[in-house]
CSV table of C-alpha atoms and ligand atoms in Angstrom, one decimal:
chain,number,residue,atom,x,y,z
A,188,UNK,CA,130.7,90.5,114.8
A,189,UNK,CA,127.4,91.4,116.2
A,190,UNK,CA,128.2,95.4,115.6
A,191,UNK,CA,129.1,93.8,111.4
A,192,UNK,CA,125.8,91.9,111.4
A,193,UNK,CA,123.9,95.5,112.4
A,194,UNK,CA,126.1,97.5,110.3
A,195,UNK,CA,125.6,95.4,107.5
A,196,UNK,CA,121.4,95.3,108.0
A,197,UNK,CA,121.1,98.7,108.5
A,198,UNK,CA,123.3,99.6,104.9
A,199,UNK,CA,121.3,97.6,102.7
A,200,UNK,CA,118.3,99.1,104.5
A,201,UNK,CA,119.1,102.5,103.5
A,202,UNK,CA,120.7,100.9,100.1
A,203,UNK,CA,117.3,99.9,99.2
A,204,UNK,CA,115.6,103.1,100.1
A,205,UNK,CA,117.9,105.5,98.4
A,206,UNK,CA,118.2,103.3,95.4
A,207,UNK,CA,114.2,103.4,94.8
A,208,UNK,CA,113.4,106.8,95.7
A,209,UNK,CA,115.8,108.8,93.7
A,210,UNK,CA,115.1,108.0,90.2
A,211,UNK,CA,111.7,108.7,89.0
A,212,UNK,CA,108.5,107.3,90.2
A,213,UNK,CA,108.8,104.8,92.6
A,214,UNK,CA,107.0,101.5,91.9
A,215,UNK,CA,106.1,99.0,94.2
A,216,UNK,CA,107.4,95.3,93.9
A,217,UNK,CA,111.1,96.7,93.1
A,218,UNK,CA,112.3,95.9,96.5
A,219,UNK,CA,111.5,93.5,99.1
A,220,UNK,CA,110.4,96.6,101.3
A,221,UNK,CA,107.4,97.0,99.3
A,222,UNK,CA,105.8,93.7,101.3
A,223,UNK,CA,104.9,96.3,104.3
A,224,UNK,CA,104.9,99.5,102.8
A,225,UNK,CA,108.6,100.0,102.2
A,226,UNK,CA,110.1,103.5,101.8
A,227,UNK,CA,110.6,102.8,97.9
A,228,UNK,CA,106.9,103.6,97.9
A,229,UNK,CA,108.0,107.3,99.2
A,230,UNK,CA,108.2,110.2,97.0
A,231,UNK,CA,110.0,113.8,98.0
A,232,UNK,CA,110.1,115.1,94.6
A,233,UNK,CA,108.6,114.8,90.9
A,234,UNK,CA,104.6,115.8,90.1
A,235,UNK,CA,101.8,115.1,92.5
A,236,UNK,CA,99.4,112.4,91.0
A,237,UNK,CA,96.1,112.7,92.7
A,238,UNK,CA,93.2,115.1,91.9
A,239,UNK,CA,92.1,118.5,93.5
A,240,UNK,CA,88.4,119.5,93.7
A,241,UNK,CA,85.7,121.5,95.6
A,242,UNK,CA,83.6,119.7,98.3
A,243,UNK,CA,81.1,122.3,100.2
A,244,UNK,CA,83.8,125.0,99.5
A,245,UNK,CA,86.9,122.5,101.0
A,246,UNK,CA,89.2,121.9,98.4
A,247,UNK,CA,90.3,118.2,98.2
A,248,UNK,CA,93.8,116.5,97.3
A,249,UNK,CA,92.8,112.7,97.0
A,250,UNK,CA,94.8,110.0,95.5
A,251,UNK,CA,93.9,106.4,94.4
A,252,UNK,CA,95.5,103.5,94.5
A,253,UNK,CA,95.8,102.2,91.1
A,254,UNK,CA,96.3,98.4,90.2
A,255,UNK,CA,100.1,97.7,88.5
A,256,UNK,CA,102.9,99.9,88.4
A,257,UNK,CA,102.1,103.0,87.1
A,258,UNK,CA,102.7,105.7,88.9
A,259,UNK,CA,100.3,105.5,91.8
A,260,UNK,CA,100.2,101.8,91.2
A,261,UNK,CA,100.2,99.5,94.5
A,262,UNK,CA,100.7,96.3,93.1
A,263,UNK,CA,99.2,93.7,94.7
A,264,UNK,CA,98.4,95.6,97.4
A,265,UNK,CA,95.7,97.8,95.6
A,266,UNK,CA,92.8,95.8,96.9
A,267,UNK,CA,94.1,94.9,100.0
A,268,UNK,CA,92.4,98.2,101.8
A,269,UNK,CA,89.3,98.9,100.1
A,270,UNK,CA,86.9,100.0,102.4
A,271,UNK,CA,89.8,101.4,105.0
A,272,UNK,CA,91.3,105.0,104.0
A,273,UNK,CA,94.0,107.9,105.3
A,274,UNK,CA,92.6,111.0,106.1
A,275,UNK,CA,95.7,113.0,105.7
A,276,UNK,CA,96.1,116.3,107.4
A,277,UNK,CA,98.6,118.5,107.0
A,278,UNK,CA,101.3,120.8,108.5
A,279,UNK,CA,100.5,124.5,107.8
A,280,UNK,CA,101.7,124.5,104.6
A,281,UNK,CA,98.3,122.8,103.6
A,282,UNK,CA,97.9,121.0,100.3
A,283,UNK,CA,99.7,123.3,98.3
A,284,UNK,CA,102.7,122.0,99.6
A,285,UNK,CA,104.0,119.8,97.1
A,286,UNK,CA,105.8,117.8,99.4
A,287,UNK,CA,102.1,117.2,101.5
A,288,UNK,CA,100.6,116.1,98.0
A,289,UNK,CA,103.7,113.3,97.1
A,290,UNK,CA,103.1,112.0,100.6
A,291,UNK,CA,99.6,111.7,100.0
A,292,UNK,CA,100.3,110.2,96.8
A,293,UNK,CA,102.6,107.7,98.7
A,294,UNK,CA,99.7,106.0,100.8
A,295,UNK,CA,97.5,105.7,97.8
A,296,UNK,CA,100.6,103.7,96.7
A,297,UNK,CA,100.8,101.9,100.0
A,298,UNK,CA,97.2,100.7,98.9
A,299,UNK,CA,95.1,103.1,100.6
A,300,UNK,CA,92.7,105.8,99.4
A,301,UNK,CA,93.7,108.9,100.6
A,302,UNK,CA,92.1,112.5,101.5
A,303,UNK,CA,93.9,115.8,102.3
A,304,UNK,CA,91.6,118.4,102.9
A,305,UNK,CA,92.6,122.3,102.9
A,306,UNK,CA,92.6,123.3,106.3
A,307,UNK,CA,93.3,126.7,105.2
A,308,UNK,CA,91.0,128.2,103.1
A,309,UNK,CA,93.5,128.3,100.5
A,310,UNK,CA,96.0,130.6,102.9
A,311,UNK,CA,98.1,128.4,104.2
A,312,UNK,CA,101.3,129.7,106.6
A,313,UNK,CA,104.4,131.4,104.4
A,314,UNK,CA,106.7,130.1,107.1
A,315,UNK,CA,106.4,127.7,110.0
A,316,UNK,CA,105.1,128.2,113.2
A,317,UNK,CA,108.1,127.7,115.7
A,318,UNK,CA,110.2,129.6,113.1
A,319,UNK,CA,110.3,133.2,114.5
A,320,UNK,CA,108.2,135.7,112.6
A,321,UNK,CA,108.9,137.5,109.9
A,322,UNK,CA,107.1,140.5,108.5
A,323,UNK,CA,105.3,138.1,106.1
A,324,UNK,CA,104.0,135.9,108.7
A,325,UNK,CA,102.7,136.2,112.0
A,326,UNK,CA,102.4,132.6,113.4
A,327,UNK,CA,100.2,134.1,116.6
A,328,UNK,CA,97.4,135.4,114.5
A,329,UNK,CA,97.7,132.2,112.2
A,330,UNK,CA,97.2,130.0,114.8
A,331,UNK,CA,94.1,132.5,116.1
A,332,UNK,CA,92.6,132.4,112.6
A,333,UNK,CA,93.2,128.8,112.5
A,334,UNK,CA,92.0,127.5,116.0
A,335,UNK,CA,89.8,124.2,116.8
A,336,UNK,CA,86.7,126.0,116.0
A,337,UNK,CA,87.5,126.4,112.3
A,338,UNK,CA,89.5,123.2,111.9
A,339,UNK,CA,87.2,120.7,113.2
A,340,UNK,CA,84.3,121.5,110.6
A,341,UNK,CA,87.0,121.1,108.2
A,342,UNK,CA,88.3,117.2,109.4
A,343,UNK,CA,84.4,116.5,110.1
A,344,UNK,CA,83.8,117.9,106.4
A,345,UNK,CA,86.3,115.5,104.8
A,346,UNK,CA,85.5,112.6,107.6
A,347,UNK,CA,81.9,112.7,106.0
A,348,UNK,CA,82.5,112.6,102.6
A,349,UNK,CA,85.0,109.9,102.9
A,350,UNK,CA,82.1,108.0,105.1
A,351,UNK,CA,79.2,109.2,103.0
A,352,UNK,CA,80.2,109.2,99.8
A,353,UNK,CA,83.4,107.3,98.7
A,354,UNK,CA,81.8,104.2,101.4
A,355,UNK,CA,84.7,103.9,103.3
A,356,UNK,CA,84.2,102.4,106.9
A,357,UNK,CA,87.3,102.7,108.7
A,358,UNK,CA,89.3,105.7,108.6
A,359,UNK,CA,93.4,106.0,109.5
A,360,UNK,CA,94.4,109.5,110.5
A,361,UNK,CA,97.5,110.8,109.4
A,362,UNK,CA,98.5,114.2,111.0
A,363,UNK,CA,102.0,116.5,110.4
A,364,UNK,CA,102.4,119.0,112.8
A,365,UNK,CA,99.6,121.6,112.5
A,366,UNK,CA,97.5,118.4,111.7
A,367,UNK,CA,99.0,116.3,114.3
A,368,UNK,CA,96.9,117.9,116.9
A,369,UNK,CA,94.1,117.2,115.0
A,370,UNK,CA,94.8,113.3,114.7
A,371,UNK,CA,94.5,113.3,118.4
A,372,UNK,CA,91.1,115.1,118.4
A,373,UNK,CA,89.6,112.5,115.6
A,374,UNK,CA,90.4,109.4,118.0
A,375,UNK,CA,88.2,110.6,120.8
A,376,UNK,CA,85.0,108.8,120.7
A,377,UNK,CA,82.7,109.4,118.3
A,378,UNK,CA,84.8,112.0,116.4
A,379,UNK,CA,85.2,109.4,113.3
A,380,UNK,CA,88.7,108.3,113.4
A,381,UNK,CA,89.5,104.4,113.8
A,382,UNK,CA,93.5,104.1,114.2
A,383,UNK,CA,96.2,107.5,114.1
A,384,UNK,CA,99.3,108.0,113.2
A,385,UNK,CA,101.2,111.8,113.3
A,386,UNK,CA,104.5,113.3,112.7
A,387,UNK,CA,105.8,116.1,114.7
A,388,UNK,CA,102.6,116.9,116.2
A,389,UNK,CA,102.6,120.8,117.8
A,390,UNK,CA,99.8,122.4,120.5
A,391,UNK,CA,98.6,119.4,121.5
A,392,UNK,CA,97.3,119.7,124.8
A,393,UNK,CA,96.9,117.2,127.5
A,394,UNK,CA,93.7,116.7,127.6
A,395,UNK,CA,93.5,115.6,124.1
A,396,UNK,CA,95.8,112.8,124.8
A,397,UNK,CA,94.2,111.7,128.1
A,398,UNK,CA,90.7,111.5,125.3
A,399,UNK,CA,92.2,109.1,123.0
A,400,UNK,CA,90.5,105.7,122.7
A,401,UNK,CA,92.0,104.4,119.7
A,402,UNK,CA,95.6,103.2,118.6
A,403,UNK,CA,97.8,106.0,118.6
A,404,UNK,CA,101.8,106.3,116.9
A,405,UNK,CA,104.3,109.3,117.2
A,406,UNK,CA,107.1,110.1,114.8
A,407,UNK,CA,109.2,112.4,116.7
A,408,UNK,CA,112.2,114.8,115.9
A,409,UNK,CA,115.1,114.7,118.4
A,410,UNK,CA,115.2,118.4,117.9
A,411,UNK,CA,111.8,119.9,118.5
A,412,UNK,CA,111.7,123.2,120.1
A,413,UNK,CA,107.7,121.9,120.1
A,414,UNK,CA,108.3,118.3,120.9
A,415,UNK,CA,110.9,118.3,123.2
A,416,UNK,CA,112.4,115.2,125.5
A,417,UNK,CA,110.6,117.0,128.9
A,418,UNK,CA,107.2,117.0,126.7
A,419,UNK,CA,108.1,113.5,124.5
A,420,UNK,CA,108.0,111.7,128.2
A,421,UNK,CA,104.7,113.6,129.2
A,422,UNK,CA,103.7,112.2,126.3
A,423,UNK,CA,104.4,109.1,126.7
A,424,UNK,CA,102.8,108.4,130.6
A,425,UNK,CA,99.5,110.5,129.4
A,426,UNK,CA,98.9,107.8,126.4
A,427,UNK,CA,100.1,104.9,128.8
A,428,UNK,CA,97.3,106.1,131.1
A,429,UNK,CA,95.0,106.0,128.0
A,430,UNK,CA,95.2,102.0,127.9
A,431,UNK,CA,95.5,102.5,124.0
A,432,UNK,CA,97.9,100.6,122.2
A,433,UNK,CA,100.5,103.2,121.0
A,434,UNK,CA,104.2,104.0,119.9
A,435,UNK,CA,106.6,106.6,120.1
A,436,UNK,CA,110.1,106.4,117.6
A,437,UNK,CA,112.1,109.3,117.8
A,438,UNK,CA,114.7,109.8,115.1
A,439,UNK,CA,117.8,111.4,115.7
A,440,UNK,CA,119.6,113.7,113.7
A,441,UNK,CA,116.5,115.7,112.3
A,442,UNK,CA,114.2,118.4,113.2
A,443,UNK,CA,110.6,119.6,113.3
A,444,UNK,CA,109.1,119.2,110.1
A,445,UNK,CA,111.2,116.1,108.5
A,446,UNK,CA,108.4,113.9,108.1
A,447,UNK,CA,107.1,116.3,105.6
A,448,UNK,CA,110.1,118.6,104.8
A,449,UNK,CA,113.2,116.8,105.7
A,450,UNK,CA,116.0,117.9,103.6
A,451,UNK,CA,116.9,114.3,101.5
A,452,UNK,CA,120.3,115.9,101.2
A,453,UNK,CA,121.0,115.0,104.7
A,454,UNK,CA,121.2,111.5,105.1
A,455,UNK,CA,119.6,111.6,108.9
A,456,UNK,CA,117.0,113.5,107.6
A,457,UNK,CA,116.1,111.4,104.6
A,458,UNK,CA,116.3,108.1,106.6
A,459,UNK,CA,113.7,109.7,109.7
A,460,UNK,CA,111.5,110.7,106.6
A,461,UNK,CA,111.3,107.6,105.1
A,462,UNK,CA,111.5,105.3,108.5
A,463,UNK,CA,108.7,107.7,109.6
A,464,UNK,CA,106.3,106.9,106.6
A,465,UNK,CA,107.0,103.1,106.9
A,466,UNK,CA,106.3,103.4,110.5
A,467,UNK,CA,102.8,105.2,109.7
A,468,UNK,CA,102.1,102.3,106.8
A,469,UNK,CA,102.9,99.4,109.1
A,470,UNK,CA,100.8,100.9,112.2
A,471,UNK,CA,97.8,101.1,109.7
A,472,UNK,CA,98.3,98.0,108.1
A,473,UNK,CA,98.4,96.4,111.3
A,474,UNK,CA,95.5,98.4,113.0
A,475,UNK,CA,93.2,99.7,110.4
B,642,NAG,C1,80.3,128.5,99.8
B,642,NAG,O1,80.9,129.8,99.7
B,642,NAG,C2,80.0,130.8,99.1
B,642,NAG,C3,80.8,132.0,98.9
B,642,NAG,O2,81.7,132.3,100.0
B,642,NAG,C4,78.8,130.9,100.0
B,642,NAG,O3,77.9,131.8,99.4
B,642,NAG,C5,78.1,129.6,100.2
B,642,NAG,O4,77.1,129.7,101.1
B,642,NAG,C6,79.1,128.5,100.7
B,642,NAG,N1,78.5,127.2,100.6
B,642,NAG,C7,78.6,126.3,101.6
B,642,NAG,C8,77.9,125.0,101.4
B,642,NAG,O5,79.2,126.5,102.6
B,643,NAG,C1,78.4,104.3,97.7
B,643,NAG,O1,77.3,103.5,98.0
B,643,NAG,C2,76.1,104.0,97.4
B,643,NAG,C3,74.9,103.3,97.9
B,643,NAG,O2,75.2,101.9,97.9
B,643,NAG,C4,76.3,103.8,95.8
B,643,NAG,O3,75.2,104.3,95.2
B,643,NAG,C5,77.6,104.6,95.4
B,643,NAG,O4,77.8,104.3,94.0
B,643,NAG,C6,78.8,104.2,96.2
B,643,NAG,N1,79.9,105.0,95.9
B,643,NAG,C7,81.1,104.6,95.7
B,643,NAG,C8,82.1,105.6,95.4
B,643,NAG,O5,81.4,103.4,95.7
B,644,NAG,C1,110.3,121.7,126.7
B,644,NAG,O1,109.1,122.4,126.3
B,644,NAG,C2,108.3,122.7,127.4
B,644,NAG,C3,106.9,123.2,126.8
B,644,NAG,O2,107.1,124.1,125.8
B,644,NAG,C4,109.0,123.8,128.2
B,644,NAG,O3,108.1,124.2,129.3
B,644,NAG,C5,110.3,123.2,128.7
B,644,NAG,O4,111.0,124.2,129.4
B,644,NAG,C6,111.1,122.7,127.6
B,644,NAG,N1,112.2,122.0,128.1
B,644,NAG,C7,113.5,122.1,127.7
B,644,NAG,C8,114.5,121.3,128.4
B,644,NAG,O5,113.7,122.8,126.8
């Protein structure tokens, strides 16, 4: 009975989802789901939305939420967050990405402003980081290129202009992999981020953990050659020591990457993409 009851809640769960986010642009208000940020709200596929321009020689990927249901229309929700926004940073296939630029346009559909800045310089990575190199990409002397010292001028950049000149006041940070390091940095004190949220983070180290002092959630991978159980636990007593509210989900069945990149051919994979943007639009609706 109890094992129909579950079954039964998590199918129309995934019914709902898959029903919304395969044909076309999703709109909000077409499910119940939409009330907290449901995964209709999620695109994987079909034309990025927002606009790209040049802000002290860092391109920009923002995305407004509109009122109605056009395509980056949240609905009701469209006025709910003015003032909040996500600063959205990516994995290291930066803003070209089309898959970065649809998630971006899906918070602007949750009801939130949204900013991606290019943390690349317009060279993002031809191949992930924990994938071994090929003669195309050398993920050491990426990472060299692209180390704290050249990133943080870039979130501090885009941290400013969403402070300075769009008037927002309290910012969400939204980090996928590469990035994910990076939303840990921006909830230290003073470094401009209010509540953060990442995805497969990689090379985070334990000090920025332990520096954290705001709200904190982790989307994790069950199969993270970069995120692993050992390092998930780690994890998990360094932000306990922080005092911070946080959260850890791990979804099973996918892989580094699938918050951004899951394939939506694999049913695991599409449910911890979508479960894993829900999760990131409930922890800011609740803490931003
Ligand atoms: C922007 O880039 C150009 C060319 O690389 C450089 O001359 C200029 O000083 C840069 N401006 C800023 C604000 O960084
Ligand atoms: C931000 O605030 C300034 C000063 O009040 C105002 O001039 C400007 O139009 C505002 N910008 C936006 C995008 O609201
Ligand atoms: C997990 O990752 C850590 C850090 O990379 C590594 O030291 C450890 O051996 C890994 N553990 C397992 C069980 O793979």
């Amino acid at each position: 009975m109890r094992m129909t009851n579950l079954l039964s809640s998590g199918t129309l769960l995934l019914l709902g989802a898959t029903g919304a986010s395969a044909h076309g642009p999703p709109s909000p208000g077409s499910s119940g789901l939409s009330s907290f940020g449901g995964a209709n709200l999620l695109a994987s596929t079909g034309t990025p939305l927002g606009q790209e321009f040049a802000h002290q020689n860092i391109t920009f990927y923002l995305s407004t939420p509109k009122p109605g249901n056009g395509p980056l229309g949240a609905g009701p929700r469209h006025d709910t967050h003015k003032g909040d926004a996500i600063l959205y940073l990516t994995d290291v296939f930066g803003i070209a990405l089309p898959q970065n630029r649809l998630l971006v346009d899906s918070f602007a559909r949750a009801g939130y402003l949204t900013l991606a800045p290019d943390l690349f310089q317009g060279e993002p990575a031809s191949a992930d980081i924990n994938t071994p190199g090929g003669p195309v990409f050398d993920p050491v002397a990426f990472l060299a290129a692209h180390g704290t010292l050249q990133t943080d001028p870039v979130v501090e950049t885009a941290i400013n202009y969403l402070r300075n000149t769009l008037n927002v006041t309290r910012i969400g940070v939204a980090g996928y992999c590469f990035g994910g390091k990076y939303a840990f940095r921006f909830v230290a004190p003073g470094r401009g981020g209010d509540v953060a949220f990442t995805a497969h983070p990689s090379l985070v180290e334990e000090s920025e953990i332990l520096a954290i002092d705001k709200p904190l959630a982790i989307a994790a991978a069950d199969h993270d050659e970069l995120l692993n159980a050992t390092v998930r636990v780690r994890f998990e007593e360094l932000l306990g020591q922080t005092g911070e509210r946080y959260q850890i989900n791990v979804y099973g069945g996918t892989t580094h990457g699938f918050a951004v990149r899951g394939d939506q051919n694999v049913p695991s994979q599409k449910y911890g993409k979508e479960e894993a943007f829900v999760q990131a639009v409930r922890w800011f609706d609740t803490l931003l």
